[in-house]
XYZ file of C-alpha atoms in Angstrom:
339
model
C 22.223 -1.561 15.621
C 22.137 1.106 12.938
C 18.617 2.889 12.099
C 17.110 6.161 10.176
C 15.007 8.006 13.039
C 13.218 11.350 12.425
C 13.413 14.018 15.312
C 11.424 16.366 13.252
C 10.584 17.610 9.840
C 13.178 17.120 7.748
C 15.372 15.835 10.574
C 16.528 12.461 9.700
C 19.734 10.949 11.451
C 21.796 7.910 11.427
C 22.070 6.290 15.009
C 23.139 3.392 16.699
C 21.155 1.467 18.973
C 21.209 -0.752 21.396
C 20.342 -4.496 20.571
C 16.757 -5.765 21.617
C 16.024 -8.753 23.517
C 14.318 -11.312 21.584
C 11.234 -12.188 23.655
C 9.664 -15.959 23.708
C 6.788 -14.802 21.137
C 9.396 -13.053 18.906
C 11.725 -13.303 16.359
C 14.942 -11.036 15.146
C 15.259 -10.790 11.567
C 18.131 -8.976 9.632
C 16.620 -6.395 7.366
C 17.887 -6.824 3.766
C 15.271 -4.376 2.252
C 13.038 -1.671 3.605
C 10.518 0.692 1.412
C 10.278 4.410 1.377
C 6.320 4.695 1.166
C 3.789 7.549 1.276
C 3.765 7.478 5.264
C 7.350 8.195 5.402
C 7.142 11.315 2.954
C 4.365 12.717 5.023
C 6.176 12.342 8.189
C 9.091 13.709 6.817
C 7.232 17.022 5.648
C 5.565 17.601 8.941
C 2.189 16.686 7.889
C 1.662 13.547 9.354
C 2.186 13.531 13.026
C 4.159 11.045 15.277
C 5.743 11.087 18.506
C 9.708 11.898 17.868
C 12.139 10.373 17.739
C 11.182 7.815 15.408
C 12.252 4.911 13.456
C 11.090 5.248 9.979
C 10.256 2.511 7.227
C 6.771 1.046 6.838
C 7.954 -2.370 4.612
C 10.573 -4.557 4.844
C 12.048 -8.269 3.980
C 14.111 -9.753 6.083
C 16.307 -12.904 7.203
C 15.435 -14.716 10.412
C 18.549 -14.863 12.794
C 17.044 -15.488 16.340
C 13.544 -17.156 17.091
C 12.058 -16.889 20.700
C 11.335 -20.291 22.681
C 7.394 -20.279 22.367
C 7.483 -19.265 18.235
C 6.774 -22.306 15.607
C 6.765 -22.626 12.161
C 9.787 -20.274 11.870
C 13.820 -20.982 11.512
C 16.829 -19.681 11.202
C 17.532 -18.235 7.723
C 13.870 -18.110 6.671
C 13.179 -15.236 4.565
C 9.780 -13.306 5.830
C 7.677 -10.262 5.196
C 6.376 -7.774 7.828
C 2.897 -6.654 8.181
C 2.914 -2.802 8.414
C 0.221 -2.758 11.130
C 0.801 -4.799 14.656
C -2.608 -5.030 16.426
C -2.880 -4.765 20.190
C -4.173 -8.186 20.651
C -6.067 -6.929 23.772
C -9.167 -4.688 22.107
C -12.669 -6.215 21.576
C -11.809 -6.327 17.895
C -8.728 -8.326 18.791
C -10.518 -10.449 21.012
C -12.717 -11.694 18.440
C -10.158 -12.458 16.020
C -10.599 -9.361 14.417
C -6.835 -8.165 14.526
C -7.293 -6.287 10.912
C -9.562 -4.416 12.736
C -7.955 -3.769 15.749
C -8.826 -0.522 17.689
C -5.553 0.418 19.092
C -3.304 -0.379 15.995
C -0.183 0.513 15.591
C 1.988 1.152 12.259
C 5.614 0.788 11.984
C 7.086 3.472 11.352
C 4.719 5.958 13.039
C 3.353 4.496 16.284
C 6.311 1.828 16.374
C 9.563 1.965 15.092
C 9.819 1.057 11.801
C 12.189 -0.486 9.502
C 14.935 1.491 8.370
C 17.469 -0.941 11.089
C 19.583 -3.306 10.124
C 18.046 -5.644 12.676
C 14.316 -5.636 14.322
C 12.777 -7.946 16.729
C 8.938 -8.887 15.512
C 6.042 -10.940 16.886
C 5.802 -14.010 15.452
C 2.368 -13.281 14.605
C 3.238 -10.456 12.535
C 5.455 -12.449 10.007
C 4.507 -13.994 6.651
C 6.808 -16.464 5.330
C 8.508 -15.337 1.698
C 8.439 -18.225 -1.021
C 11.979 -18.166 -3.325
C 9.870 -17.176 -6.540
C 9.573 -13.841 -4.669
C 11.468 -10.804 -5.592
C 12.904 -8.546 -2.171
C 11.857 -5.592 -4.024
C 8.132 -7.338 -5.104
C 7.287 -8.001 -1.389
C 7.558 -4.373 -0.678
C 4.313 -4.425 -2.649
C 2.668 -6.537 -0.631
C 0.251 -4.029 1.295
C -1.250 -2.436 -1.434
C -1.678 -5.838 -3.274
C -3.666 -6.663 -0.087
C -5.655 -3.339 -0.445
C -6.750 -4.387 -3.318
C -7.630 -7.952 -3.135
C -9.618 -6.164 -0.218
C -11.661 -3.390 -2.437
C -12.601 -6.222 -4.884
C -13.792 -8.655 -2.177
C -15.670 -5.533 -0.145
C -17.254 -4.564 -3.902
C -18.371 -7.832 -4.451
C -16.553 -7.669 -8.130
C -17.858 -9.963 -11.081
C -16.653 -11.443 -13.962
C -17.412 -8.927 -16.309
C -18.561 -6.068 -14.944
C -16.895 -2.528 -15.102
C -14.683 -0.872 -12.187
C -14.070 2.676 -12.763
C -10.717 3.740 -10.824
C -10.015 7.088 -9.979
C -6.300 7.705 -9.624
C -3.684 5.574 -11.002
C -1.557 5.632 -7.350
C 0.357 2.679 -6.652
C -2.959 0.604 -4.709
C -4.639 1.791 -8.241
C -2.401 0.415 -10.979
C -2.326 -2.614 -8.947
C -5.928 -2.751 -8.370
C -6.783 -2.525 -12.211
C -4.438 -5.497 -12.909
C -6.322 -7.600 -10.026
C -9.541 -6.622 -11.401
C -8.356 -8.410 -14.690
C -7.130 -11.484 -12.587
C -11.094 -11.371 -11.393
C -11.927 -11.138 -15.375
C -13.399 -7.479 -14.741
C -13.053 -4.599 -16.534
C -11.005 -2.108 -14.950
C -10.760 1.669 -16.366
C -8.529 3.568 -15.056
C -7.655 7.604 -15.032
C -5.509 9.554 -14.109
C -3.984 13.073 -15.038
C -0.306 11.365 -14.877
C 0.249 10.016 -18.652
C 3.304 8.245 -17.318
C 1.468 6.456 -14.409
C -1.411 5.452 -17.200
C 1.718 3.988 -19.738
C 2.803 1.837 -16.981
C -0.597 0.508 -16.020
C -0.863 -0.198 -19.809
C 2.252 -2.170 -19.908
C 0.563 -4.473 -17.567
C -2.037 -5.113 -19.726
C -4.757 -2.478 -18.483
C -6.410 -1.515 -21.483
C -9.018 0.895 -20.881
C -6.983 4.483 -19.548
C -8.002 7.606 -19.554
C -5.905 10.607 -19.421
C -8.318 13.747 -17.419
C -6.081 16.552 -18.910
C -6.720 14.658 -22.713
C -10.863 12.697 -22.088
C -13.678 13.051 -20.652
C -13.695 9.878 -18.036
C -17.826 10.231 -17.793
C -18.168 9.909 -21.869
C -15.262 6.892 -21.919
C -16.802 5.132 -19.018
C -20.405 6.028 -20.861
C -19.117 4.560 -24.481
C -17.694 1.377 -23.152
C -21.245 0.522 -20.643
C -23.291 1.331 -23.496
C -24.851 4.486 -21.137
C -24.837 1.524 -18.079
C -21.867 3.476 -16.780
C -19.581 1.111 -14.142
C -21.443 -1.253 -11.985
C -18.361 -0.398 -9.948
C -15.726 2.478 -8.942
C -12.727 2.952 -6.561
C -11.746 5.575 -5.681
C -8.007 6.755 -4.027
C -7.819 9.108 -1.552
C -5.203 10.811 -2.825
C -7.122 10.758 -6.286
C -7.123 13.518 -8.895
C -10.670 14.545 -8.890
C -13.273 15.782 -6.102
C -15.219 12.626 -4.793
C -18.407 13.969 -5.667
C -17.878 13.793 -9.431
C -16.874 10.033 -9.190
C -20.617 9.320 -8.295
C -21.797 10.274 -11.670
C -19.691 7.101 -13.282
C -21.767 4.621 -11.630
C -25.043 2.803 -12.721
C -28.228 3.062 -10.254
C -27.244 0.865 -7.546
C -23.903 0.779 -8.169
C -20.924 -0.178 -5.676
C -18.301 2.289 -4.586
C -15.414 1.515 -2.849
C -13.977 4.882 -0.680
C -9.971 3.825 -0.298
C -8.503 5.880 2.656
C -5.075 5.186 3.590
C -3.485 6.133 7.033
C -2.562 9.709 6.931
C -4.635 10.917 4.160
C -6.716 14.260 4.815
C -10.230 14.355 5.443
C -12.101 14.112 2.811
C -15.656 16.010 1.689
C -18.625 14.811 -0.160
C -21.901 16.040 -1.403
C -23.983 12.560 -0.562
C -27.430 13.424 -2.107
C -25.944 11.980 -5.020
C -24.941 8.752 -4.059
C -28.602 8.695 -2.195
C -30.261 9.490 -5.166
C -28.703 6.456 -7.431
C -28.635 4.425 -4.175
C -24.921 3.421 -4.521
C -23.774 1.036 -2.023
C -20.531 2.388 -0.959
C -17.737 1.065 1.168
C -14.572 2.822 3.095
C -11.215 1.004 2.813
C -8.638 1.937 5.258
C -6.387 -1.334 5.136
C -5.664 -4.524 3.144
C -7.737 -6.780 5.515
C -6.601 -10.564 6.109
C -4.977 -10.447 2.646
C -1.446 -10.684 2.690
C -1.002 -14.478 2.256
C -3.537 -13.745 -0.691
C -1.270 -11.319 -2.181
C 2.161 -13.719 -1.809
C 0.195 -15.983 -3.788
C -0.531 -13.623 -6.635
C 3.165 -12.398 -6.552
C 4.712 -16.050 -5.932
C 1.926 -16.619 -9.766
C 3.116 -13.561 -11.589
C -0.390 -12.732 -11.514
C 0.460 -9.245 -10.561
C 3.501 -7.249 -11.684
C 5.387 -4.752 -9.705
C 8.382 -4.251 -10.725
C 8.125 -1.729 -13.415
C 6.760 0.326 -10.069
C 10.540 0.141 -8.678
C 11.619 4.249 -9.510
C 14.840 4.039 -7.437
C 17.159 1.682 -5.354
C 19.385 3.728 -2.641
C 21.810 2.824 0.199
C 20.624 2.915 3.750
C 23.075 5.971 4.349
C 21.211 7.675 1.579
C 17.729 7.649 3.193
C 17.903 10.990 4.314
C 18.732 12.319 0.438
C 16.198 9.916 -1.023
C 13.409 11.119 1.244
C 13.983 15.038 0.540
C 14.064 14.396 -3.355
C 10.537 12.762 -3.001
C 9.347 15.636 -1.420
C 10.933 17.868 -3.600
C 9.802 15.769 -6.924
C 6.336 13.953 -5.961
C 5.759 12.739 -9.462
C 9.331 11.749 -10.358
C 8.945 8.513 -7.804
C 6.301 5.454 -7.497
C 8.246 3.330 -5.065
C 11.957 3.824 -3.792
C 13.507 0.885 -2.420
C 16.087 0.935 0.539
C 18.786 -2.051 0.213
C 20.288 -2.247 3.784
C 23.098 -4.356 3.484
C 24.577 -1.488 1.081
């Protein structure tokens, strides 16, 4: 079995492996594409720790070849998804069904080898069957799709009202075109121009470019001095956190979107006490994935213009210094592995 492990920053290697059992809960699936995602960058620059060696690759499609005796529902030559996160199933979280919530989670990738193998053996449980409509390269979308669906669930989003988004990152873009699919108003800025053209190819009208506009008089023109009823932020977002309070009504709802990895983030509160915003920290995409296969399987979101690069699994290595080289140049670089 081939795979792309990291033994260090910048040390990425091509290995074979040995071939893993298939257990009675498990299935083997033949990876046909894999994802290069934020978590691998960070990993690869030595800012995101992990016990070495690991395998990298956070997303992936694959073909069932092998199912274990006690797994139903799946077969031979189904195509299937993998969540990025495999919960313990022992925690008090897990115990209560709570798996999305699971205190001793691991990622693929990081905690768990991840999916840069040309096989990998999977619980069952952790699989999410692929309809045909489906692009390989949409599904690698799938997790922030989920994030999203998540932030507009947690905020409670209406028909109608306004969600200010602060940074047009991949979870962003996506976000404003779900808030649409909700009939909201999304608004999102950035200082990227190139990220805000793309987001305006799918049909997000209201962007505002922070080198060009004043987000705080755009958001006040189009409220009518209400400013946003709503806001999500991004973690990796272009502006201090602080000054994202200030485009929210009294009351308003504020979703806080953390991914794994990120650095800690700081916050003068008295703000947000002040206007008594409601506000809400998103670190994952919930129990939304079959959600989001239902928005891709509609067309309801589109991804594809987010596809930067496609690259052979023997160029993972390459692909993965050139991101951290060029950190604007790339939105999402898929691996295909049968290449």
């Amino acid at each position: 079995m081939k795979a792309q492990r990291i033994y260090g920053p910048g040390d990425v290697r091509a290995e074979e492996l040995p071939s893993q059992p298939v257990g009675e809960n498990c299935v083997k699936i033949k990876i046909l594409k894999a994802a290069v995602t934020h978590s691998d960058n960070l990993i690869y620059e030595g800012t995101r720790s992990v016990k070495y060696p690991v395998t990298l690759g956070r997303h992936c499609v694959g073909m069932v070849t092998e199912v274990g005796e006690a797994v139903k529902g799946y077969a031979r030559g189904n195509k299937v998804a993998v969540s990025p996160i495999k919960a313990c199933r022992k925690c008090s979280e897990c115990a209560a069904g709570r798996f999305d919530s699971c205190l001793n989670k691991l990622e693929y990738g990081v905690g768990e080898d991840g999916f840069f193998r040309d096989f990998a053996v999977v619980g069952a449980e952790d699989l999410y069957k692929l309809p045909e409509r489906i692009e390989d390269s949409e599904a690698m979308f799938l997790e922030q799709i989920a994030t999203a669906i998540n932030i507009v669930g947690k905020l409670g989003l209406e028909k109608g009202e306004h969600i200010a988004i602060v940074g047009a990152t991949v979870t962003g873009i996506i976000l404003a075109q779900v808030a649409i699919y909700y009939q909201a108003v999304p608004v999102l800025m950035d200082l990227r121009r190139d990220r805000l053209d793309v987001a305006s190819n799918f049909g997000v009208y209201y962007t505002v470019d922070t080198t060009e506009s004043d987000a705080h008089k755009k958001i006040f023109s189009l409220t009518g001095g209400r400013m946003a009823e709503t806001c999500a932020y991004m973690a990796q977002g272009i502006m201090p956190l602080t000054r994202t309070f200030d485009f929210l009504s009294n009351r308003g709802r504020m979703a806080i979107c953390i991914p794994d990895g990120a650095k800690e983030l700081s916050a003068d509160l008295s703000v947000a006490v002040k206007k008594q915003l409601d506000l809400f920290g998103i670190s994952g995409m919930g129990k939304n994935i079959p959600s989001a296969i239902n928005m891709l399987a509609n067309k309801s979101v589109k991804v594809a213009p987010l596809i930067s690069k496609e690259v052979k699994f023997d160029e993972v290595p390459e692909a993965l210094k050139e991101m951290g080289q060029h950190p604007d140049k790339y939105v999402k670089v898929i691996v295909n592995m049968d290449s």
